[in-house]
CSV table of C-alpha atoms and ligand atoms in Angstrom, one decimal:
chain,number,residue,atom,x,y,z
A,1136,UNK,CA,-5.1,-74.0,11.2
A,1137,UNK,CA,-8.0,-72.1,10.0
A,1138,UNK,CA,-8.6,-70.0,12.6
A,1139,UNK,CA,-4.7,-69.1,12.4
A,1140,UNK,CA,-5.1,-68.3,8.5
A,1141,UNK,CA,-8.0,-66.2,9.3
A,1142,UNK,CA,-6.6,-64.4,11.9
A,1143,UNK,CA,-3.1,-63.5,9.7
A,1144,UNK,CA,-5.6,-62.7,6.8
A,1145,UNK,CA,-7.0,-60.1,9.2
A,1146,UNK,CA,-4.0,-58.5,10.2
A,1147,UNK,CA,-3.3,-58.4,6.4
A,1148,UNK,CA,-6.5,-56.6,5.8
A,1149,UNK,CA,-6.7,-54.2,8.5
A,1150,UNK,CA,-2.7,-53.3,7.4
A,1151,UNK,CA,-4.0,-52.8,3.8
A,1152,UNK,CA,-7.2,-51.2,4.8
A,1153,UNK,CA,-5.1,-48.8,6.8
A,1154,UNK,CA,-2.7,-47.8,4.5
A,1155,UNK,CA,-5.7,-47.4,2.2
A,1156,UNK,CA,-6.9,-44.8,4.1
A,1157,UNK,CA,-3.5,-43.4,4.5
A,1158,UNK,CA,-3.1,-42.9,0.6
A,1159,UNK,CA,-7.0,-41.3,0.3
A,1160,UNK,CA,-6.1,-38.6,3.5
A,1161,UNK,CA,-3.2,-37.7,1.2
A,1162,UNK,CA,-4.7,-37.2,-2.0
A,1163,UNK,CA,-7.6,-35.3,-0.6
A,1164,UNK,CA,-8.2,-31.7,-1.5
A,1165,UNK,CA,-6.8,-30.0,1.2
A,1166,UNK,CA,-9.3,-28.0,1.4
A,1167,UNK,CA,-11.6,-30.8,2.2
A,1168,UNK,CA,-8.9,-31.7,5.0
A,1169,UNK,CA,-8.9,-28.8,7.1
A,1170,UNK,CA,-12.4,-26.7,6.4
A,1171,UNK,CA,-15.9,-27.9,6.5
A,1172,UNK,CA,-17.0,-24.5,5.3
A,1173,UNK,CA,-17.6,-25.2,2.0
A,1174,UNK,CA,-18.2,-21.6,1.3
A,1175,UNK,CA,-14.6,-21.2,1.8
A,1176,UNK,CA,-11.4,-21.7,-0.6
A,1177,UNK,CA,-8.7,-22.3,2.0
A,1178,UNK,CA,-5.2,-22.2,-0.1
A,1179,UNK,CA,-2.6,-25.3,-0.2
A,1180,UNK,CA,-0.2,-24.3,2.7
A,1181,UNK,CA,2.3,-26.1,1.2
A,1182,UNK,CA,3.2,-23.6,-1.2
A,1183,UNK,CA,2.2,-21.0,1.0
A,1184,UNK,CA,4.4,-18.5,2.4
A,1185,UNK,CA,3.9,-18.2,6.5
A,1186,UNK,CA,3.3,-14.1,6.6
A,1187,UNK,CA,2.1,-12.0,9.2
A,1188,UNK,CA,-1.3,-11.4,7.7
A,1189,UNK,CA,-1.3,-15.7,7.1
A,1190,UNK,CA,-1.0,-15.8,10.8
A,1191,UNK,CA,-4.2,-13.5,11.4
A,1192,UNK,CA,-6.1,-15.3,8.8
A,1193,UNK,CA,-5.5,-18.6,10.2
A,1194,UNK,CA,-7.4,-17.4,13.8
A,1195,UNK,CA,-10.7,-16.3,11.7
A,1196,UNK,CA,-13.4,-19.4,11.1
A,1197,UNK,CA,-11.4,-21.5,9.4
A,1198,UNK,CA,-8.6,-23.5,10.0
A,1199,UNK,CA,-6.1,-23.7,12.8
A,1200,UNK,CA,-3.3,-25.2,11.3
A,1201,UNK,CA,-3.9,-23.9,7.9
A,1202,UNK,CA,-2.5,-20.8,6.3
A,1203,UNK,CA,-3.4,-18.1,3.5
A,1204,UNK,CA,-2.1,-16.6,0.7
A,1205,UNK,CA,-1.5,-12.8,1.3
A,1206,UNK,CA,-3.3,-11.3,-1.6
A,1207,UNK,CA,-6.3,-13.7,-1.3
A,1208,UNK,CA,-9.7,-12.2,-2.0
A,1209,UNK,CA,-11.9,-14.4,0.4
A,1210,UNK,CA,-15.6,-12.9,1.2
A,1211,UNK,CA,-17.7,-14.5,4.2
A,1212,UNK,CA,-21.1,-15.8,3.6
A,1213,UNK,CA,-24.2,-13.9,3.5
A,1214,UNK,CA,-23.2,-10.8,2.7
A,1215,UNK,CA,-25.7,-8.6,0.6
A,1216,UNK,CA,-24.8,-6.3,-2.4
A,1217,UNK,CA,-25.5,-5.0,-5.7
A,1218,UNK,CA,-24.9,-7.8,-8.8
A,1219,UNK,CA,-21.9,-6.4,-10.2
A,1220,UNK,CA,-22.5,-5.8,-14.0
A,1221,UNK,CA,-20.5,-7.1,-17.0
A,1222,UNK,CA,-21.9,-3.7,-19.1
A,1223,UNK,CA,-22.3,-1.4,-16.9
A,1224,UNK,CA,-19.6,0.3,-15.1
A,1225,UNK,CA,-17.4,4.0,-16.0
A,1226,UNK,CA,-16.7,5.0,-19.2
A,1227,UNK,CA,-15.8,8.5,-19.0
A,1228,UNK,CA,-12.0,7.0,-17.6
A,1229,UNK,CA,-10.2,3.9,-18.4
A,1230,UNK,CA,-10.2,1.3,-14.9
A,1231,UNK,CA,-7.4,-1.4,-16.0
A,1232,UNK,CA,-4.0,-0.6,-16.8
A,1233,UNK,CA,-2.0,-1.9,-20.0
A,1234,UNK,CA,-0.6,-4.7,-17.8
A,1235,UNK,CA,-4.2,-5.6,-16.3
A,1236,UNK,CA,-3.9,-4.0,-13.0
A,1237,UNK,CA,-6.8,-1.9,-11.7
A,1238,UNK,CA,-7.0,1.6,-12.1
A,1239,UNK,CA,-8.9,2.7,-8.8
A,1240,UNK,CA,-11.6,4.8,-9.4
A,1241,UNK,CA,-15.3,6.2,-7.6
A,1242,UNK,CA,-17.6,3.7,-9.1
A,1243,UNK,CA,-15.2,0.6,-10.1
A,1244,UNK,CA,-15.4,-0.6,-6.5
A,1245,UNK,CA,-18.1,-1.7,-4.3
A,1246,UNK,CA,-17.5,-0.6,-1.0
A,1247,UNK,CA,-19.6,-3.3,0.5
A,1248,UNK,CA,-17.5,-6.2,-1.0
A,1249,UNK,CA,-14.1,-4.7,-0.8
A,1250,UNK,CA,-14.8,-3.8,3.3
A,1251,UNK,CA,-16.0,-7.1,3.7
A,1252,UNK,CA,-13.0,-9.1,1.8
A,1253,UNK,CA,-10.7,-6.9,3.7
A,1254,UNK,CA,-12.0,-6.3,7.4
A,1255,UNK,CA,-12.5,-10.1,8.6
A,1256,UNK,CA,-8.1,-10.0,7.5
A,1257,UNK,CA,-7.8,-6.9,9.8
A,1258,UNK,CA,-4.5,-6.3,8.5
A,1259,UNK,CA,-2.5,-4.0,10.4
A,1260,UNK,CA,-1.4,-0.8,8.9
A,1261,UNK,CA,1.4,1.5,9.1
A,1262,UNK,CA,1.3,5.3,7.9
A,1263,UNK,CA,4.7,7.0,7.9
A,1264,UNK,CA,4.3,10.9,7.6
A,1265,UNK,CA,7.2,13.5,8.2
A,1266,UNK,CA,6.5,16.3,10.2
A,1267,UNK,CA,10.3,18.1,10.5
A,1268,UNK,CA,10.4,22.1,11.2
A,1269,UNK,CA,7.5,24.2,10.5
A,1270,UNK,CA,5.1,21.1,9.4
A,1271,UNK,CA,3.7,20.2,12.5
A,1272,UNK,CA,1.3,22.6,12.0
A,1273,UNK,CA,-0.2,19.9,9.5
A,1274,UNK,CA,-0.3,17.2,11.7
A,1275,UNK,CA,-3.5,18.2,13.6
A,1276,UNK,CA,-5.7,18.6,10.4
A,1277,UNK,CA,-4.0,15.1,8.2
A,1278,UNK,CA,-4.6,13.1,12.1
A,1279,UNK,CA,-8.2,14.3,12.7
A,1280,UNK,CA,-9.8,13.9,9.3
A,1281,UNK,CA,-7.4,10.5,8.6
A,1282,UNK,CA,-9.6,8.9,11.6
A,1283,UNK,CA,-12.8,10.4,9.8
A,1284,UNK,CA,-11.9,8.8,6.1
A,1285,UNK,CA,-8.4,6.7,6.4
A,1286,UNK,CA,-9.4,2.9,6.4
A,1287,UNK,CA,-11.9,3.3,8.9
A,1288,UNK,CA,-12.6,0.2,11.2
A,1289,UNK,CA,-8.5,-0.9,10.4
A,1290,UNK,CA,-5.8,-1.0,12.5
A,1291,UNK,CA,-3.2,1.6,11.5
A,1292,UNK,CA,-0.4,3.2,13.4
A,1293,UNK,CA,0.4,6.8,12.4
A,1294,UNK,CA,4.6,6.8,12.4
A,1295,UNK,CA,5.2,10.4,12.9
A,1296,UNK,CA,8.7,11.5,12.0
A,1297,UNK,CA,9.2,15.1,13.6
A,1298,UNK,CA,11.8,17.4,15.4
A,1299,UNK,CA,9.4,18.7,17.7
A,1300,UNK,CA,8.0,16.0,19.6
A,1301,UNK,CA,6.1,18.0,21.7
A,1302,UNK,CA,4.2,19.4,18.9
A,1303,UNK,CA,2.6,16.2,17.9
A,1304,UNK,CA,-1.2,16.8,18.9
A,1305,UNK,CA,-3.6,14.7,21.2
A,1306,UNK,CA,-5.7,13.4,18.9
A,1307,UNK,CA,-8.3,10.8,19.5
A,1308,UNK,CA,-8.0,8.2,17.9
A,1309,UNK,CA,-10.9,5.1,16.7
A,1310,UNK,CA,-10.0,1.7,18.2
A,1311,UNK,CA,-6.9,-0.3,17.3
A,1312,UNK,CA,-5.5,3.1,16.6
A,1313,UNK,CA,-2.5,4.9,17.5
A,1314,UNK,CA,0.2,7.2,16.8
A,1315,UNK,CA,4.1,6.3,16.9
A,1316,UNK,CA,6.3,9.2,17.6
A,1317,UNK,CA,10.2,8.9,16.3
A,1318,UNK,CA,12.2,11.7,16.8
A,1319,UNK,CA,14.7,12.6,13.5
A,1320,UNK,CA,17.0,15.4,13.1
A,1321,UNK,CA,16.4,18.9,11.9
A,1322,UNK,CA,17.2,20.2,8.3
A,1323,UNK,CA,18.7,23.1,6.7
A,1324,UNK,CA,17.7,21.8,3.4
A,1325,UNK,CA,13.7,21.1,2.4
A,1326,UNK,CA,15.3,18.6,-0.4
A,1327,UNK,CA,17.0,17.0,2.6
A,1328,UNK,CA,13.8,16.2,4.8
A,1329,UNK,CA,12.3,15.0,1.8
A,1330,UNK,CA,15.3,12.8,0.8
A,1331,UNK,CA,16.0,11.9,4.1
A,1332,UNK,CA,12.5,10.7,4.2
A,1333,UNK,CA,13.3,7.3,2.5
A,1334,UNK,CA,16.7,7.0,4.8
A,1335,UNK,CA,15.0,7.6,8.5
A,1336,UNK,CA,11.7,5.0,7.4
A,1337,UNK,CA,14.3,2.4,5.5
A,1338,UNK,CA,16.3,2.2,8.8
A,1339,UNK,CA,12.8,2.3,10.8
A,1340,UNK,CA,11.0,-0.1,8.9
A,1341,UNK,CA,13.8,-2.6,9.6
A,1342,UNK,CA,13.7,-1.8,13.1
A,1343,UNK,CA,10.9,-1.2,14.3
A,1344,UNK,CA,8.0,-1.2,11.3
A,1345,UNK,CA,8.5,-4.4,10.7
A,1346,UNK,CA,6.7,-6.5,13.1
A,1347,UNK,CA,4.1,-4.3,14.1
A,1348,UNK,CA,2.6,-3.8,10.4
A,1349,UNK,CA,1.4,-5.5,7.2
A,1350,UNK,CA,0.6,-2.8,4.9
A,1351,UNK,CA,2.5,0.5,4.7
A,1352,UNK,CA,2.1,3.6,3.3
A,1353,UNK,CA,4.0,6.6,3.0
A,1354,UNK,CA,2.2,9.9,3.0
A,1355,UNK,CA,3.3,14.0,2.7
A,1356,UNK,CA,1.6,15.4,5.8
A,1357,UNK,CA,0.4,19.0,4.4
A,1358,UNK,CA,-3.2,16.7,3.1
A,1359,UNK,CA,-6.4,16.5,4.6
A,1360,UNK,CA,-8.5,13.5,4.1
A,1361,UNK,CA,-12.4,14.6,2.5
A,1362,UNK,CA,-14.1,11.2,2.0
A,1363,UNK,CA,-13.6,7.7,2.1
A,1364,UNK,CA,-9.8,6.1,1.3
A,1365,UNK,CA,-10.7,3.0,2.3
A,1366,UNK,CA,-9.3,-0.9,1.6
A,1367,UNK,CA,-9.8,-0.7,-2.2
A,1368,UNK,CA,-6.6,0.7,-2.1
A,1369,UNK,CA,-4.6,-1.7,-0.6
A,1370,UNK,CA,-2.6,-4.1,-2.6
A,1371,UNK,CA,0.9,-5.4,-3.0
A,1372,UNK,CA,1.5,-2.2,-4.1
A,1373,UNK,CA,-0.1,0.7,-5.2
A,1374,UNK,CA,0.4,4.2,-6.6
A,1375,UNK,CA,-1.2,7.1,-6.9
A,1376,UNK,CA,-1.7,9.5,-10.6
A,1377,UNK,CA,-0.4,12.8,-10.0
A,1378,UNK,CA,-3.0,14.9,-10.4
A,1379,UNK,CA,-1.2,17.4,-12.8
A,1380,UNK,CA,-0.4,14.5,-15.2
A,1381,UNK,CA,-3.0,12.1,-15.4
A,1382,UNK,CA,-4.7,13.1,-18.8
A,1383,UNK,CA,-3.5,14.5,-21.8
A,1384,UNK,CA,0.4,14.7,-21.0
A,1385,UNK,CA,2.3,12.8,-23.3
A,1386,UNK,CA,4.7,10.7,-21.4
A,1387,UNK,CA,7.8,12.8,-22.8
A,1388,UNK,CA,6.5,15.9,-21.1
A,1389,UNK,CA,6.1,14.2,-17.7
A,1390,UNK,CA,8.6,15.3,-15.1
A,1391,UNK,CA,10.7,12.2,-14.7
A,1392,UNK,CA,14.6,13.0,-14.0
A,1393,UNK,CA,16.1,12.9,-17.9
A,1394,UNK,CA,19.5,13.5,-17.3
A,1395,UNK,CA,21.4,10.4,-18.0
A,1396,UNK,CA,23.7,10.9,-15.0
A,1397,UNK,CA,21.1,10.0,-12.9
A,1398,UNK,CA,20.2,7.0,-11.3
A,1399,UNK,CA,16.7,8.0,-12.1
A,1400,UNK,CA,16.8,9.1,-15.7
A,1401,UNK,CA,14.4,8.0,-17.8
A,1402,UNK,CA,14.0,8.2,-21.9
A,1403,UNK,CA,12.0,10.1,-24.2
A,1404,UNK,CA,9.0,7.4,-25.3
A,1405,UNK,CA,9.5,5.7,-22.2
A,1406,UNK,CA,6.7,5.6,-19.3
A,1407,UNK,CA,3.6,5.0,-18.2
A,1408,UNK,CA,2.1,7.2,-15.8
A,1409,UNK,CA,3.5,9.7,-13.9
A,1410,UNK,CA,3.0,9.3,-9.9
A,1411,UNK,CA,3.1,11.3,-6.6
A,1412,UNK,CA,5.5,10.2,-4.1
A,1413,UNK,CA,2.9,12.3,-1.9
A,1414,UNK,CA,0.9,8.5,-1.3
A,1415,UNK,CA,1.9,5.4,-2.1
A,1416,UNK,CA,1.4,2.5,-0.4
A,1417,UNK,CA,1.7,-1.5,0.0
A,1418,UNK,CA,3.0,-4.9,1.2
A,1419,UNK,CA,5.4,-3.6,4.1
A,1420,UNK,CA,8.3,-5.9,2.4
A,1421,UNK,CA,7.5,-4.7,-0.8
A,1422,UNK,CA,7.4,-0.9,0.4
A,1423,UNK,CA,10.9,-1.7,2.1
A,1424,UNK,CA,12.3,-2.6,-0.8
A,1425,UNK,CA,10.8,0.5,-2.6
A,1426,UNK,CA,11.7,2.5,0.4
A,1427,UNK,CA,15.2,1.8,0.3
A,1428,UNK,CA,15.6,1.3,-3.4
A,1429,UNK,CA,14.8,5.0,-3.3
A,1430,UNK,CA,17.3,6.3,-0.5
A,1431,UNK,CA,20.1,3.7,-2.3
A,1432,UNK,CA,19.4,5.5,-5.7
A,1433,UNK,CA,20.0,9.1,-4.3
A,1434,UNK,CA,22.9,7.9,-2.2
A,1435,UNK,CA,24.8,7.1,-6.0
A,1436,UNK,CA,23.3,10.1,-7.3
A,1437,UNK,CA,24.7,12.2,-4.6
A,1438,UNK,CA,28.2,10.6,-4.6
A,1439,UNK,CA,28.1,11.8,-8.7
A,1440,UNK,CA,26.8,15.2,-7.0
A,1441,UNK,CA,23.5,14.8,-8.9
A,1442,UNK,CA,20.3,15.2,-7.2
A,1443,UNK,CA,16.9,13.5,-9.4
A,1444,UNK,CA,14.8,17.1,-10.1
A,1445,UNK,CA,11.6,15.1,-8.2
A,1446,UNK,CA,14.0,13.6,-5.1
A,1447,UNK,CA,12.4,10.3,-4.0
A,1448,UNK,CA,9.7,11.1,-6.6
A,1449,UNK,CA,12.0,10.6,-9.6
A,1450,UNK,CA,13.1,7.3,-8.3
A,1451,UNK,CA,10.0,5.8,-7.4
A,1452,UNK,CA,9.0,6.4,-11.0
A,1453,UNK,CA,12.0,4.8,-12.4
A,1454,UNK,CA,11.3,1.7,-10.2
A,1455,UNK,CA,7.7,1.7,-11.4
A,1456,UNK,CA,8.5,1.4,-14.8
A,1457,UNK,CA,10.0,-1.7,-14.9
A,1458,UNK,CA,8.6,-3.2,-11.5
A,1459,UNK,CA,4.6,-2.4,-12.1
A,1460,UNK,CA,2.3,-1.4,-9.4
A,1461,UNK,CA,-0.7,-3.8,-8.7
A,1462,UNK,CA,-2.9,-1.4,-8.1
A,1463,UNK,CA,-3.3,2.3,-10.0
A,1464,UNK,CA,-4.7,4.2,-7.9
A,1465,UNK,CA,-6.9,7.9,-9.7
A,1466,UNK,CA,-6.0,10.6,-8.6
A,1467,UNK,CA,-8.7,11.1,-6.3
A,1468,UNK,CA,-6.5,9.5,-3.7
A,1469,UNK,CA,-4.4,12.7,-4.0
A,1470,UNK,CA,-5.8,15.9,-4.9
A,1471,UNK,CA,-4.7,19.2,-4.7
A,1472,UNK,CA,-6.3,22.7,-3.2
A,1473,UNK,CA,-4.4,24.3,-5.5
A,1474,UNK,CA,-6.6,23.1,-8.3
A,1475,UNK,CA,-10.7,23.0,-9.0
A,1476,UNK,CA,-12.1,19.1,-9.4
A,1477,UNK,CA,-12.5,18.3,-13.0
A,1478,UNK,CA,-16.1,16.1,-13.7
A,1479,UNK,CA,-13.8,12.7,-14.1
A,1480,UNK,CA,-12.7,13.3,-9.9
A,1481,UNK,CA,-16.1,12.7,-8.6
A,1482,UNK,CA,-14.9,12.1,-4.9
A,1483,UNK,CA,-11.9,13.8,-3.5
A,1484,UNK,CA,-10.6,11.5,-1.1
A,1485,UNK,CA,-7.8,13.7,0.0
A,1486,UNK,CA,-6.0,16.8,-1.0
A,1487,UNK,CA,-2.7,19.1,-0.6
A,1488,UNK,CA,-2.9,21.8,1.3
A,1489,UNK,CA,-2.3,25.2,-0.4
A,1490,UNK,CA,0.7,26.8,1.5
A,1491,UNK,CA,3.5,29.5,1.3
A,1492,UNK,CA,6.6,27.1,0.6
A,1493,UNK,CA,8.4,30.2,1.0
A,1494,UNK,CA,7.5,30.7,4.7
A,1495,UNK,CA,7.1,26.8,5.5
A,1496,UNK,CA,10.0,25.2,4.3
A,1497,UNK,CA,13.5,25.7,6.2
A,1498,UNK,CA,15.4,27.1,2.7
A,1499,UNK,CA,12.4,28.8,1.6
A,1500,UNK,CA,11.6,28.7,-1.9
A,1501,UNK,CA,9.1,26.8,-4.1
A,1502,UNK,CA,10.1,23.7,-6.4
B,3059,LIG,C1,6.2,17.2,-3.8
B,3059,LIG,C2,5.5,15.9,-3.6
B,3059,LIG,C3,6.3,15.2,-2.5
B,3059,LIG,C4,7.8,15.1,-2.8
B,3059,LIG,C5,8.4,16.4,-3.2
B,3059,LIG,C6,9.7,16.3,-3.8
B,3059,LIG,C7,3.2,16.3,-4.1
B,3059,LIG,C8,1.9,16.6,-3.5
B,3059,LIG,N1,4.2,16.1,-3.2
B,3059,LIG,O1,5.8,17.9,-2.6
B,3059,LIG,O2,5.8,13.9,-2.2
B,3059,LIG,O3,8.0,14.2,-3.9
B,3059,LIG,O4,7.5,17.1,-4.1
B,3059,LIG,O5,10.2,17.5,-4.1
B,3059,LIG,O6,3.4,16.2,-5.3
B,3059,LIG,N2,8.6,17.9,4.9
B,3059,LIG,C9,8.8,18.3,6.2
B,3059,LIG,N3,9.5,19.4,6.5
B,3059,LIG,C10,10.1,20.2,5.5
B,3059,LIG,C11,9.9,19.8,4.2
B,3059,LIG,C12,9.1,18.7,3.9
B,3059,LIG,O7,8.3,17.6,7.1
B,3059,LIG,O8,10.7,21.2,5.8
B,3059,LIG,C13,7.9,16.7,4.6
B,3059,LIG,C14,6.4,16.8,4.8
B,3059,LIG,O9,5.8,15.6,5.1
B,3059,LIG,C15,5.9,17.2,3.4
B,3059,LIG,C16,6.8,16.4,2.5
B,3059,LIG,O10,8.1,16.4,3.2
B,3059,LIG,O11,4.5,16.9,3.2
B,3059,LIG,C17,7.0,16.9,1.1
B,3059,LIG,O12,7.5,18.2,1.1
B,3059,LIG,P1,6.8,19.4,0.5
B,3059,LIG,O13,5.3,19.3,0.8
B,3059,LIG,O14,7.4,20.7,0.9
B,3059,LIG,O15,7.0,19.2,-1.1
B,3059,LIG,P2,6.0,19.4,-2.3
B,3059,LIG,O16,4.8,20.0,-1.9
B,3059,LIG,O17,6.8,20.1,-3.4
């Protein structure tokens, strides 16, 4: 009798000891669950979106079955750099934005943290550049100095839009590098190539883009690259200050499309910045959505035979307005040869070329 008591009270108490242990796994930090780094913060998967760039993250130290939140600023151990200051820092030019976001500039980054937050992701990351009629005679110079400066050590693919295939150059290119060649139609019309910019790379992005890359940016090819453009501009998405408005322009002189019968038009006393469409870069789903917002904008605007007085420029600043980029990037990410670096640009990180739009473009003519 006793030893039968016993033996039920056992069963009893493993059963309850079990589910003990049951209830304590659950309630763990998850973190706790999966990691033993304790260096790390590895995010709750359960309210985590499975991404592209979760998937990489999962195969670095941490865990297998685990995933990240895009976005997430992790840093490895044992990394060395400067105590960033509360009191020290730029003060010739403001760094944050009205709605908090950072305003990228020489000095508000160090590139020893940002390269080592954003290397160990090694995100994958798509450049789509248009090279239709006489511009392939950029291509050589934007290639060559984007593998000297543009996010060196990333993976990147170069998308290269042109009509003349055969004029893309051999280029060497750094490891996990390499150039995609798609072949679009002529144009009679410079405001068509640069229109039918955001057509050809929505219906590429969707095709093709998609599940090769996790950041993406779009780029004018007539640049070269002079010094570092590196990962502290990547973010969900960013834009670049054009350089001819990016001090002392009130917003009602910027160049935003102001004619109400445009899908672009924006009011007097409204704005923020003005930016280039000549760089601008994110998230690939969030630069599809830009993308396309873009070429679905100008498609109205041309059925009410309008066309926005910046083409895809106009309408990426209307979208900017009211959906804010997460990073502002200075306008050292795109300068200009046309003009001399004011003291407040100390690094040009790339630049227009100067050319004869008269000669280059297919309808001649400047803007
Ligand atoms: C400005 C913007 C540009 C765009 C355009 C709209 C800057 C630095 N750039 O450029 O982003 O908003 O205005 O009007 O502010 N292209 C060709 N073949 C052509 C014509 C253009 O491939 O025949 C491509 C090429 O990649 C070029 C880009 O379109 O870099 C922009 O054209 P652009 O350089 O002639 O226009 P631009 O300098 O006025």
């Amino acid at each position: 009798m006793f030893r039968q008591v016993s033996k039920t009270h056992a069963v009893a108490l493993a059963a309850a000891l079990l589910i003990l242990l049951g209830v304590i796994y659950f309630y763990l930090p998850y973190d706790i669950r999966l990691c033993n780094d304790s260096n790390r913060a590895v995010p709750d998967s359960r309210d985590v979106e499975d991404t592209s760039i979760s998937k990489i993250m999962e195969s670095r130290n941490c865990p297998k079955n685990g995933s990240w939140k895009v976005g997430e600023l992790l840093m490895p151990s044992k990394i060395t750099y400067e105590q960033p200051s509360t009191q020290q820092g730029r003060t010739d030019v403001n760094s944050v934005t009205n709605w908090n976001a950072p305003l990228v500039w020489e000095g508000t980054f160090d590139p020893v943290v940002i390269d080592s937050i954003y290397k160990p992701m090694d995100p994958r990351i798509a450049v789509v550049v248009f090279a239709v009629g006489k511009y392939t005679r950029f291509l050589k110079g934007f290639l060559e100095s984007g593998e000297k400066h543009f996010l060196v050590d990333f993976r990147v693919t170069y998308f290269v839009f042109t009509d003349h295939k055969d004029e893309v150059p051999e280029i060497a290119l750094g490891k996990g590098r390499k150039i995609s060649v798609i072949t679009v139609p002529s144009a009679k019309r410079w405001q068509d190539v640069v229109l039918g910019r955001m057509k050809w790379a929505t219906a590429t992005i969707d095709q093709q883009i998609r599940g090769e890359a996790d950041y993406l940016f779009m780029m004018d090819i007539d640049s070269v690259f002079h010094g570092r453009f590196g990962a502290e501009s990547l973010s969900r998405m960013s834009a670049v200050l054009h350089r001819g408005y990016y001090k002392n322009t009130h917003r009602d002189k910027f160049p935003y499309e102001r004619r109400p019968q445009s899908q672009a038009c924006i009011g007097a006393g409204q704005g923020d910045y003005y930016y280039t469409a000549a760089v601008w870069g994110g998230y690939l789903e969030d630069m599809y959505k830009l993308v396309r917002y873009c070429y679905e904008q100008s498609e109205i605007d041309a059925k009410n035979n309008i066309e926005a007085a910046w083409q895809e420029e106009s309408h990426l600043n209307k979208y900017l307005l009211y959906n804010k980029p997460t990073k502002v990037l200075s306008p050292e990410y795109l300068w200009s040869d046309y003009d001399s670096k004011p003291d407040d640009i100390r690094v040009i990180r790339i630049s227009q070329l100067v050319k004869n739009y008269a000669e280059v473009r297919p309808n001649g003519g400047h803007d």
